[in-house]
Amino acid sequence: MRTLPDVMPSSNGTDGVVDLLGARRAKRLDLYRGRVADRVHATRNELVALYQGGNLFTPDGTKQGRSLLKALQLLQRAELHLDELAGAGVIPAPRHPERIDALYGEVDGLFTRCDRLTGRGTASVARLPAR
């Protein structure tokens, strides 16, 4: 009869067990935080370009500037949801999968609304040259 080898305890005090669910959750959280950071950076750059070009003071530029500011507000709300998922606030991180999925669903919805306000999704197609 073959026996399984004993797992040697690691130097950090764990018994050689890896929490795959925790690793997946951490990876998902990092992925979403990266998406938020990228969108915030791009939206701020668009707002700066609008201001520096002087287009912010035209009627169309003002409308676009308001949309960009609203998009930044939505991204801030997404960051708050991600902080809640990380347990960064006073309230501990949610443990029930339904609540976790609901928060990620809300963040996805905020991303969608943000993309509509900033023109992403349609803007990339609109910039393609006509054939």
Short mmCIF file of C-alpha atoms in Angstrom, two decimals:
data_model
loop_
_atom_site.label_atom_id
_atom_site.label_comp_id
_atom_site.label_asym_id
_atom_site.label_seq_id
_atom_site.Cartn_x
_atom_site.Cartn_y
_atom_site.Cartn_z
CA MET A 1 0.00 0.00 0.00
CA ARG A 2 1.34 3.38 -0.98
CA THR A 3 1.14 6.23 1.51
CA LEU A 4 0.97 9.88 0.77
CA PRO A 5 4.00 11.89 1.82
CA ASP A 6 3.60 14.11 4.82
CA VAL A 7 3.30 17.79 4.08
CA MET A 8 6.06 19.71 5.75
CA PRO A 9 4.93 22.87 7.52
CA SER A 10 6.08 25.97 5.75
CA SER A 11 8.20 28.64 7.37
CA ASN A 12 5.29 31.07 7.62
CA GLY A 13 3.39 28.82 10.03
CA THR A 14 0.76 27.38 7.68
CA ASP A 15 0.39 23.67 7.20
CA GLY A 16 1.16 23.75 3.49
CA VAL A 17 -2.48 24.43 2.59
CA VAL A 18 -3.20 27.05 -0.02
CA ASP A 19 -6.49 28.91 0.11
CA LEU A 20 -7.43 28.87 -3.58
CA LEU A 21 -10.72 30.67 -3.03
CA GLY A 22 -8.93 33.45 -1.18
CA ALA A 23 -6.30 33.67 -3.93
CA ARG A 24 -9.02 33.89 -6.60
CA ARG A 25 -10.84 36.60 -4.67
CA ALA A 26 -7.62 38.59 -4.21
CA LYS A 27 -6.80 38.27 -7.92
CA ARG A 28 -10.31 39.37 -8.90
CA LEU A 29 -10.09 42.36 -6.56
CA ASP A 30 -6.70 43.34 -7.99
CA LEU A 31 -8.06 43.04 -11.51
CA TYR A 32 -11.01 45.30 -10.74
CA ARG A 33 -8.82 47.82 -8.93
CA GLY A 34 -6.57 47.94 -11.99
CA ARG A 35 -9.59 48.57 -14.21
CA VAL A 36 -10.77 51.41 -11.98
CA ALA A 37 -7.30 52.96 -11.90
CA ASP A 38 -6.99 52.77 -15.70
CA ARG A 39 -10.39 54.34 -16.24
CA VAL A 40 -9.78 57.10 -13.69
CA HIS A 41 -6.45 57.90 -15.32
CA ALA A 42 -7.93 57.97 -18.84
CA THR A 43 -10.94 60.06 -17.78
CA ARG A 44 -8.77 62.60 -15.98
CA ASN A 45 -6.50 62.84 -19.01
CA GLU A 46 -9.52 63.49 -21.23
CA LEU A 47 -10.72 66.20 -18.85
CA VAL A 48 -7.27 67.82 -18.76
CA ALA A 49 -7.03 67.74 -22.55
CA LEU A 50 -10.47 69.32 -22.81
CA TYR A 51 -9.42 72.10 -20.44
CA GLN A 52 -5.97 72.72 -21.92
CA GLY A 53 -7.33 72.84 -25.45
CA GLY A 54 -9.87 75.46 -24.42
CA ASN A 55 -12.74 73.30 -25.61
CA LEU A 56 -14.15 73.03 -22.11
CA PHE A 57 -15.55 76.55 -22.48
CA THR A 58 -17.63 75.76 -25.54
CA PRO A 59 -21.18 74.43 -25.21
CA ASP A 60 -20.21 70.97 -26.48
CA GLY A 61 -17.05 70.96 -24.36
CA THR A 62 -19.02 71.89 -21.26
CA LYS A 63 -21.42 69.03 -21.91
CA GLN A 64 -18.54 66.62 -22.40
CA GLY A 65 -16.81 67.96 -19.28
CA ARG A 66 -19.92 67.31 -17.18
CA SER A 67 -20.09 63.78 -18.53
CA LEU A 68 -16.45 63.20 -17.62
CA LEU A 69 -16.99 64.53 -14.09
CA LYS A 70 -20.04 62.29 -13.67
CA ALA A 71 -17.93 59.35 -14.88
CA LEU A 72 -15.32 60.17 -12.23
CA GLN A 73 -18.06 60.16 -9.59
CA LEU A 74 -19.19 56.73 -10.74
CA LEU A 75 -15.62 55.46 -10.59
CA GLN A 76 -15.31 56.77 -7.03
CA ARG A 77 -18.41 54.77 -6.11
CA ALA A 78 -16.84 51.71 -7.74
CA GLU A 79 -13.72 52.26 -5.63
CA LEU A 80 -15.89 52.38 -2.49
CA HIS A 81 -17.48 49.05 -3.41
CA LEU A 82 -14.04 47.54 -3.97
CA ASP A 83 -12.88 48.87 -0.60
CA GLU A 84 -15.91 47.21 0.96
CA LEU A 85 -14.99 43.93 -0.76
CA ALA A 86 -11.44 44.24 0.57
CA GLY A 87 -12.65 44.96 4.10
CA ALA A 88 -10.75 48.24 4.10
CA GLY A 89 -13.37 50.12 6.07
CA VAL A 90 -15.00 49.73 9.45
CA ILE A 91 -17.27 46.97 8.19
CA PRO A 92 -15.60 43.60 7.56
CA ALA A 93 -15.48 42.23 4.03
CA PRO A 94 -18.57 40.32 2.95
CA ARG A 95 -18.27 36.55 3.23
CA HIS A 96 -21.39 35.32 1.46
CA PRO A 97 -20.84 34.62 -2.24
CA GLU A 98 -24.20 36.21 -3.10
CA ARG A 99 -23.20 39.54 -1.52
CA ILE A 100 -19.76 39.44 -3.14
CA ASP A 101 -21.26 38.76 -6.57
CA ALA A 102 -23.84 41.52 -6.02
CA LEU A 103 -21.10 44.05 -5.25
CA TYR A 104 -19.10 43.03 -8.32
CA GLY A 105 -22.30 43.29 -10.35
CA GLU A 106 -22.80 46.84 -9.10
CA VAL A 107 -19.20 47.68 -10.01
CA ASP A 108 -19.73 46.24 -13.50
CA GLY A 109 -22.85 48.37 -13.84
CA LEU A 110 -20.90 51.46 -12.79
CA PHE A 111 -18.25 50.62 -15.40
CA THR A 112 -20.94 50.35 -18.07
CA ARG A 113 -22.47 53.70 -17.11
CA CYS A 114 -19.01 55.27 -17.01
CA ASP A 115 -18.20 53.91 -20.47
CA ARG A 116 -21.42 55.38 -21.85
CA LEU A 117 -20.62 58.79 -20.37
CA THR A 118 -17.04 58.86 -21.62
CA GLY A 119 -17.89 57.49 -25.06
CA ARG A 120 -15.86 54.30 -24.71
CA GLY A 121 -17.11 51.37 -26.69
CA THR A 122 -18.63 53.52 -29.41
CA ALA A 123 -15.75 55.97 -29.62
CA SER A 124 -13.26 53.35 -30.76
CA VAL A 125 -15.55 52.38 -33.63
CA ALA A 126 -16.30 56.02 -34.47
CA ARG A 127 -12.57 56.76 -34.80
CA LEU A 128 -12.08 54.10 -37.48
CA PRO A 129 -11.68 55.53 -40.98
CA ALA A 130 -14.63 55.04 -43.31
CA ARG A 131 -14.12 52.54 -46.16
#
